[in-house]
Amino acid sequence: MAQHEKFYLNGTWQLKKADETLLCPVEIPGSVLSGLTEHGLLEDPFYRMNEYPTRELLKNDFIFSREFELKKEEGRVYALCCDGIDTVADIFINGMLIKHVDNMHLRYRILCTNVLKNGTNNITVKIHSAIAYVNEHVPAAGKEIHYTACGAMEGNQYIRKAHSMFGWDWGPQLPDMGIWRDIFIDSYEKAELSDLHIRQEHIDGKVFLSAETKVMLPEKAQDGEIAEAEYLVLPQSAESNARILKESVGNNDSTLAENADNLEVKITLQTPDGKQISFSDGKCLVEDPKLWWPNGYGAQPLYTVRAELFLGGEFLDAKELRIGLRTLTVSQEKDAWGEEFAFCINGVKIFAKGADYIPEDCIYSKITPERIYELLDTAVACHFNCIRIWGGGYYPADVFYDYCDEHGLIVWQDFMYACNVYELTEKLRESIIEETKDNAGRLRHHASLGLWCGNNEMESAWDHWGGFNDHSDTLKQDYLTMFEELIPEALKSEDDVTFYWPSSPSSGGNFKDPDSDDVGDRHYWDVWHGEKPFSDYENYYFRFCSEFGFQSFPCKKTIDTFTLPKDRNIFSEVMESHQKNGSANAKILHYIAENFLYPKDFESLIYISQVLQAIAIKSGVEHWRRNRGRCMGAIYWQLNDNWPVASWASIDYFGRWKALQYFSRHFYADVLGSLKVSADAVYTPYLQNETMQEVSSDVTVFVKNMRGEVLFETSQRTECAPLSVEAMEPVSLKEVIEGRESEVFVEAVFTHSDGTVSRQVEMPKPYKHMQIEKAEITFDAKREGNLLTLQLKSDVPAFFVSVESDVDLVWSDNFMHLTGKEPYEITAILPECVEGMPKIWVRSLCDSWVTDYSQA
């Protein structure tokens, strides 16, 4: 057997109820819900209103067990490693309790040398109902909590489990249970590398790397059982290793204490082009570093650091990390507007473009690498350079961060606390420290890691949310202790480089105006919750908007998966059950009334809701990008869903793009032309350049009638420096438009020097008051291999043209305006399994309200 081995226990286990009633096999990683649904013992919990009986089922305890064969060798240390137990569980090996666990967000390493047998072993994990657990909690006197987040079950803050598993204002109440990540036996004989910590210092165009390693050593505890301890080991410095080990081991019975002179760690750096550089005494100089950049600013070269542990020349263990050479922090320089809040990468301040991420599924074992890659591929394709991992979910798997490293997505990482009042018990205090250190130690080396944030919205809630800020002063002090003492202190011990921010939104902590427009980050919800018009975004110049959103319904195909035909009315019980934000369906109707004519049928209502969502977020993003320098980030809520639901997501549960996702490809373009519309029909073109090169743009502003005839046009050209915004000459169109506001529209076409084009269409009045003509849209479809090309033409201007298919496709563009006579070409890649030509249909805005134009 090798010096260090891992024996995985993933695979087929048996699932039982707590009364030992055998239910079914279950594949691990897996859960109660994954096992029961896979074997047909539970109806789809997402279908119609199955959420509620499923929730009742989860009030039971469950048992996961399996047998495994192990060739146990004397003198070796064996530890059970659980990367994800959800959540409160008792773990037994061969009938002996080896650990009680209670934190889903924490990895566990449990020594089990003395309980394992040579031959057949049994492992049993009894998982207690999270619902019963929180219901049984009795708070201390003076620490009673009455606040519950919208859509969530009471008491979810009493357990270190993804809060959104108890429901949220977009998710169901399905607190699943299971072994949701890898579980394995870790075994070594003499020692293993337990940690590798790399730091980098950038000086005069060179990068100095330093490495610190820790080693796990076997020891004998007083009761004779095998124990182990972790010690610092300095790479390639035997003399220092001997001193450190002998001092720290002391009188403990460690076989390595007397052999410390022979302990050696060798570390090498592999460059992106395959060259090897050795560390000397834990240090390494990179003379010509290839710097890591976010998406759109440069490449993402990655270096591999490999540490190897030897004892007397014998190889024992190795550990590898991939790193990017870069500096990355948040700049908070004072300026004319207050204090900026900007990601600063390699000394360059960038405008953050992205969305807020939630878990992709309620059943966490279904969050596969393939689903992660597909989702993040979308983000990169739509010019995101940032993604915020929201604090009510979970810490994603390593592959999530690996992808972000490889493709340049800066990660805003919340710790997993959101919209809750927490009672800081001694047990929770210990768990917070362990969770912080564990996740910081796992993630700190990633080039993409840009910011740690203490929680979501809790400082703001304590400051002024009714029903939240009326809790006791003791609980308020608990908040400060957790997020301004415990977490930052624990974080510093593992990651003393990455920027820490106490809450989102915040101005820096201690309840100092957490919703300031002039300092820190901001969440903005007056558009949507406050039913303000889209134009209200232009009243605010936030330093960084890390959350704002607008709801829509998911795609019709998605609705079909959880409804019967009789359910397909937005106020049916089933549709309202798949809408967790209270009066949100009525809000969608309110905004339709403000902007569009009433939709003629259910499908048209779905379509219009997505158009509304897209133009809402577009309004905010383009405004803040026009004010680059004052505002340095627009992160919309939210990217994805965890079940089929009406929500703020731009991609629905099945990965289908809504109109907003297609719009993001335009409003997040690195080079963007937009229009600011002022009073008296003044239209100002803006050129926004979020690249490292100077760009120029030719823009033509048209006024066209509803037959597409050009009534007016004017052109101009401008240049824009890197990472800046240029306002062009305002164009007054009052004389052209006055008296025919409902008959004409304004179009601006920007042709950029990088080869891209921006198109903007503005109406003088709300769409509902425009005299839009019935558009007859034709298309020519051609397939070459798996490439599908569509050429669209319309006889009159057609707005928000949506192309749909019986096959799920992502088009190069969609929900676009066809304003000219020339064909407009879009493409899509067909799945390998599709034969022939898929069915395609097209709709535009005018189709959403008129059935028969002969009667119009």
Short mmCIF file of N, CA and C in Angstrom, two decimals, residues 666-749:
data_model
loop_
_atom_site.label_atom_id
_atom_site.label_comp_id
_atom_site.label_asym_id
_atom_site.label_seq_id
_atom_site.Cartn_x
_atom_site.Cartn_y
_atom_site.Cartn_z
N HIS A 666 -25.84 41.86 -24.50
CA HIS A 666 -25.67 43.19 -25.09
C HIS A 666 -25.27 44.22 -24.03
N PHE A 667 -26.04 44.29 -22.91
CA PHE A 667 -25.75 45.38 -21.97
C PHE A 667 -24.48 45.16 -21.16
N TYR A 668 -23.94 43.92 -21.18
CA TYR A 668 -22.65 43.67 -20.55
C TYR A 668 -21.50 43.59 -21.57
N ALA A 669 -21.78 43.91 -22.84
CA ALA A 669 -20.72 43.87 -23.84
C ALA A 669 -19.56 44.76 -23.41
N ASP A 670 -18.35 44.33 -23.71
CA ASP A 670 -17.18 45.10 -23.29
C ASP A 670 -17.20 46.51 -23.86
N VAL A 671 -17.67 46.62 -25.10
CA VAL A 671 -17.85 47.94 -25.71
C VAL A 671 -19.34 48.10 -25.98
N LEU A 672 -19.92 49.12 -25.39
CA LEU A 672 -21.37 49.29 -25.42
C LEU A 672 -21.74 50.71 -25.83
N GLY A 673 -22.68 50.82 -26.73
CA GLY A 673 -23.29 52.10 -27.02
C GLY A 673 -24.68 52.14 -26.44
N SER A 674 -25.01 53.20 -25.71
CA SER A 674 -26.34 53.32 -25.12
C SER A 674 -26.87 54.72 -25.32
N LEU A 675 -28.15 54.90 -25.04
CA LEU A 675 -28.81 56.20 -25.20
C LEU A 675 -29.35 56.68 -23.87
N LYS A 676 -29.04 57.89 -23.52
CA LYS A 676 -29.68 58.54 -22.37
C LYS A 676 -30.75 59.47 -22.91
N VAL A 677 -31.98 59.26 -22.46
CA VAL A 677 -33.11 60.05 -22.94
C VAL A 677 -33.47 61.08 -21.89
N SER A 678 -33.42 62.35 -22.29
CA SER A 678 -33.73 63.44 -21.37
C SER A 678 -35.04 64.10 -21.77
N ALA A 679 -35.47 65.03 -20.95
CA ALA A 679 -36.71 65.75 -21.24
C ALA A 679 -36.59 66.49 -22.57
N ASP A 680 -37.73 66.80 -23.15
CA ASP A 680 -37.79 67.54 -24.41
C ASP A 680 -37.11 66.78 -25.55
N ALA A 681 -37.19 65.45 -25.52
CA ALA A 681 -36.74 64.61 -26.63
C ALA A 681 -35.28 64.85 -26.99
N VAL A 682 -34.42 64.95 -25.97
CA VAL A 682 -32.97 65.04 -26.20
C VAL A 682 -32.38 63.66 -25.95
N TYR A 683 -31.67 63.14 -26.97
CA TYR A 683 -31.10 61.80 -26.92
C TYR A 683 -29.57 61.93 -26.97
N THR A 684 -28.91 61.45 -25.91
CA THR A 684 -27.46 61.55 -25.86
C THR A 684 -26.84 60.16 -26.00
N PRO A 685 -26.10 59.91 -27.08
CA PRO A 685 -25.40 58.63 -27.21
C PRO A 685 -24.19 58.58 -26.27
N TYR A 686 -23.97 57.44 -25.68
CA TYR A 686 -22.80 57.20 -24.82
C TYR A 686 -22.02 56.00 -25.34
N LEU A 687 -20.71 56.09 -25.25
CA LEU A 687 -19.84 54.97 -25.58
C LEU A 687 -19.14 54.51 -24.31
N GLN A 688 -19.37 53.27 -23.93
CA GLN A 688 -18.77 52.71 -22.72
C GLN A 688 -17.72 51.69 -23.13
N ASN A 689 -16.48 51.90 -22.72
CA ASN A 689 -15.37 51.05 -23.12
C ASN A 689 -14.77 50.36 -21.91
N GLU A 690 -15.10 49.09 -21.74
CA GLU A 690 -14.57 48.33 -20.60
C GLU A 690 -13.46 47.38 -21.07
N THR A 691 -12.57 47.91 -21.93
CA THR A 691 -11.43 47.13 -22.41
C THR A 691 -10.16 47.89 -22.10
N MET A 692 -9.05 47.23 -22.37
CA MET A 692 -7.74 47.83 -22.10
C MET A 692 -7.19 48.57 -23.32
N GLN A 693 -8.01 48.70 -24.38
CA GLN A 693 -7.57 49.40 -25.59
C GLN A 693 -8.52 50.55 -25.88
N GLU A 694 -8.00 51.55 -26.56
CA GLU A 694 -8.85 52.63 -27.02
C GLU A 694 -9.78 52.11 -28.12
N VAL A 695 -11.01 52.58 -28.12
CA VAL A 695 -11.95 52.21 -29.18
C VAL A 695 -12.58 53.47 -29.74
N SER A 696 -13.12 53.33 -30.94
CA SER A 696 -13.89 54.41 -31.54
C SER A 696 -15.22 53.84 -32.00
N SER A 697 -16.17 54.71 -32.22
CA SER A 697 -17.49 54.25 -32.64
C SER A 697 -18.13 55.29 -33.55
N ASP A 698 -18.76 54.78 -34.59
CA ASP A 698 -19.62 55.60 -35.45
C ASP A 698 -21.05 55.32 -35.06
N VAL A 699 -21.81 56.36 -34.74
CA VAL A 699 -23.19 56.15 -34.35
C VAL A 699 -24.10 56.96 -35.26
N THR A 700 -25.16 56.31 -35.67
CA THR A 700 -26.21 56.99 -36.43
C THR A 700 -27.50 56.91 -35.64
N VAL A 701 -28.11 58.07 -35.43
CA VAL A 701 -29.39 58.14 -34.73
C VAL A 701 -30.47 58.36 -35.78
N PHE A 702 -31.46 57.48 -35.78
CA PHE A 702 -32.57 57.55 -36.74
C PHE A 702 -33.87 57.87 -36.02
N VAL A 703 -34.76 58.52 -36.72
CA VAL A 703 -36.17 58.52 -36.36
C VAL A 703 -36.90 57.81 -37.50
N LYS A 704 -37.64 56.77 -37.15
CA LYS A 704 -38.36 55.98 -38.14
C LYS A 704 -39.83 55.91 -37.78
N ASN A 705 -40.66 55.76 -38.81
CA ASN A 705 -42.07 55.54 -38.53
C ASN A 705 -42.33 54.04 -38.43
N MET A 706 -43.57 53.67 -38.16
CA MET A 706 -43.89 52.28 -37.89
C MET A 706 -43.92 51.42 -39.14
N ARG A 707 -43.64 52.01 -40.30
CA ARG A 707 -43.44 51.23 -41.52
C ARG A 707 -41.96 51.07 -41.83
N GLY A 708 -41.10 51.64 -40.95
CA GLY A 708 -39.67 51.50 -41.12
C GLY A 708 -39.05 52.59 -41.98
N GLU A 709 -39.82 53.58 -42.37
CA GLU A 709 -39.30 54.66 -43.20
C GLU A 709 -38.51 55.64 -42.34
N VAL A 710 -37.35 56.05 -42.84
CA VAL A 710 -36.47 56.96 -42.11
C VAL A 710 -36.95 58.40 -42.30
N LEU A 711 -37.29 59.05 -41.21
CA LEU A 711 -37.75 60.44 -41.25
C LEU A 711 -36.62 61.40 -40.92
N PHE A 712 -35.61 60.89 -40.23
CA PHE A 712 -34.50 61.75 -39.83
C PHE A 712 -33.31 60.86 -39.49
N GLU A 713 -32.11 61.33 -39.81
CA GLU A 713 -30.90 60.63 -39.36
C GLU A 713 -29.76 61.60 -39.21
N THR A 714 -28.89 61.30 -38.27
CA THR A 714 -27.69 62.09 -38.07
C THR A 714 -26.60 61.17 -37.54
N SER A 715 -25.37 61.44 -37.93
CA SER A 715 -24.26 60.57 -37.54
C SER A 715 -23.16 61.37 -36.87
N GLN A 716 -22.41 60.69 -36.06
CA GLN A 716 -21.22 61.28 -35.45
C GLN A 716 -20.26 60.17 -35.06
N ARG A 717 -19.06 60.56 -34.76
CA ARG A 717 -18.01 59.61 -34.41
C ARG A 717 -17.32 60.09 -33.13
N THR A 718 -16.94 59.13 -32.30
CA THR A 718 -16.20 59.50 -31.11
C THR A 718 -15.18 58.42 -30.78
N GLU A 719 -14.20 58.81 -30.02
CA GLU A 719 -13.19 57.88 -29.51
C GLU A 719 -13.30 57.81 -28.00
N CYS A 720 -12.94 56.66 -27.47
CA CYS A 720 -13.08 56.45 -26.02
C CYS A 720 -11.82 55.76 -25.51
N ALA A 721 -11.21 56.34 -24.49
CA ALA A 721 -10.00 55.79 -23.90
C ALA A 721 -10.30 54.46 -23.21
N PRO A 722 -9.30 53.65 -22.94
CA PRO A 722 -9.54 52.40 -22.21
C PRO A 722 -10.20 52.65 -20.86
N LEU A 723 -11.10 51.74 -20.48
CA LEU A 723 -11.71 51.75 -19.16
C LEU A 723 -12.34 53.11 -18.85
N SER A 724 -13.16 53.58 -19.76
CA SER A 724 -13.78 54.90 -19.56
C SER A 724 -15.10 54.98 -20.32
N VAL A 725 -15.74 56.12 -20.18
CA VAL A 725 -17.03 56.39 -20.83
C VAL A 725 -16.94 57.74 -21.52
N GLU A 726 -17.56 57.82 -22.69
CA GLU A 726 -17.56 59.07 -23.44
C GLU A 726 -18.99 59.43 -23.80
N ALA A 727 -19.43 60.61 -23.35
CA ALA A 727 -20.73 61.13 -23.78
C ALA A 727 -20.56 61.83 -25.12
N MET A 728 -21.43 61.52 -26.05
CA MET A 728 -21.33 62.10 -27.38
C MET A 728 -22.24 63.34 -27.46
N GLU A 729 -22.29 63.96 -28.61
CA GLU A 729 -23.10 65.16 -28.77
C GLU A 729 -24.58 64.83 -28.64
N PRO A 730 -25.30 65.54 -27.77
CA PRO A 730 -26.74 65.30 -27.66
C PRO A 730 -27.45 65.59 -28.98
N VAL A 731 -28.52 64.84 -29.22
CA VAL A 731 -29.30 65.01 -30.44
C VAL A 731 -30.71 65.41 -30.03
N SER A 732 -31.13 66.62 -30.41
CA SER A 732 -32.48 67.08 -30.08
C SER A 732 -33.42 66.65 -31.20
N LEU A 733 -34.44 65.89 -30.83
CA LEU A 733 -35.39 65.37 -31.81
C LEU A 733 -36.80 65.90 -31.59
N LYS A 734 -36.92 66.94 -30.81
CA LYS A 734 -38.24 67.45 -30.46
C LYS A 734 -39.02 67.85 -31.71
N GLU A 735 -38.38 68.56 -32.62
CA GLU A 735 -39.10 69.04 -33.80
C GLU A 735 -39.52 67.89 -34.70
N VAL A 736 -38.73 66.83 -34.73
CA VAL A 736 -39.05 65.68 -35.59
C VAL A 736 -40.19 64.86 -34.99
N ILE A 737 -40.16 64.69 -33.68
CA ILE A 737 -41.10 63.79 -33.01
C ILE A 737 -42.41 64.46 -32.64
N GLU A 738 -42.37 65.74 -32.30
CA GLU A 738 -43.54 66.43 -31.75
C GLU A 738 -44.75 66.29 -32.67
N GLY A 739 -45.85 65.90 -32.07
CA GLY A 739 -47.10 65.75 -32.81
C GLY A 739 -47.32 64.35 -33.35
N ARG A 740 -46.31 63.51 -33.34
CA ARG A 740 -46.47 62.13 -33.82
C ARG A 740 -45.75 61.15 -32.89
N GLU A 741 -45.80 61.43 -31.61
CA GLU A 741 -45.08 60.62 -30.62
C GLU A 741 -45.49 59.15 -30.65
N SER A 742 -46.72 58.84 -30.99
CA SER A 742 -47.15 57.45 -30.99
C SER A 742 -46.90 56.75 -32.33
N GLU A 743 -46.34 57.48 -33.30
CA GLU A 743 -46.19 56.93 -34.66
C GLU A 743 -44.74 56.67 -35.03
N VAL A 744 -43.78 57.13 -34.20
CA VAL A 744 -42.37 57.01 -34.57
C VAL A 744 -41.56 56.43 -33.41
N PHE A 745 -40.37 55.98 -33.73
CA PHE A 745 -39.44 55.53 -32.70
C PHE A 745 -38.04 56.00 -33.06
N VAL A 746 -37.17 56.00 -32.04
CA VAL A 746 -35.78 56.42 -32.22
C VAL A 746 -34.89 55.19 -32.17
N GLU A 747 -33.99 55.11 -33.11
CA GLU A 747 -33.03 54.00 -33.14
C GLU A 747 -31.62 54.56 -33.27
N ALA A 748 -30.71 54.00 -32.48
CA ALA A 748 -29.29 54.36 -32.59
C ALA A 748 -28.50 53.11 -32.90
N VAL A 749 -27.67 53.20 -33.93
CA VAL A 749 -26.81 52.08 -34.33
C VAL A 749 -25.36 52.51 -34.15
#
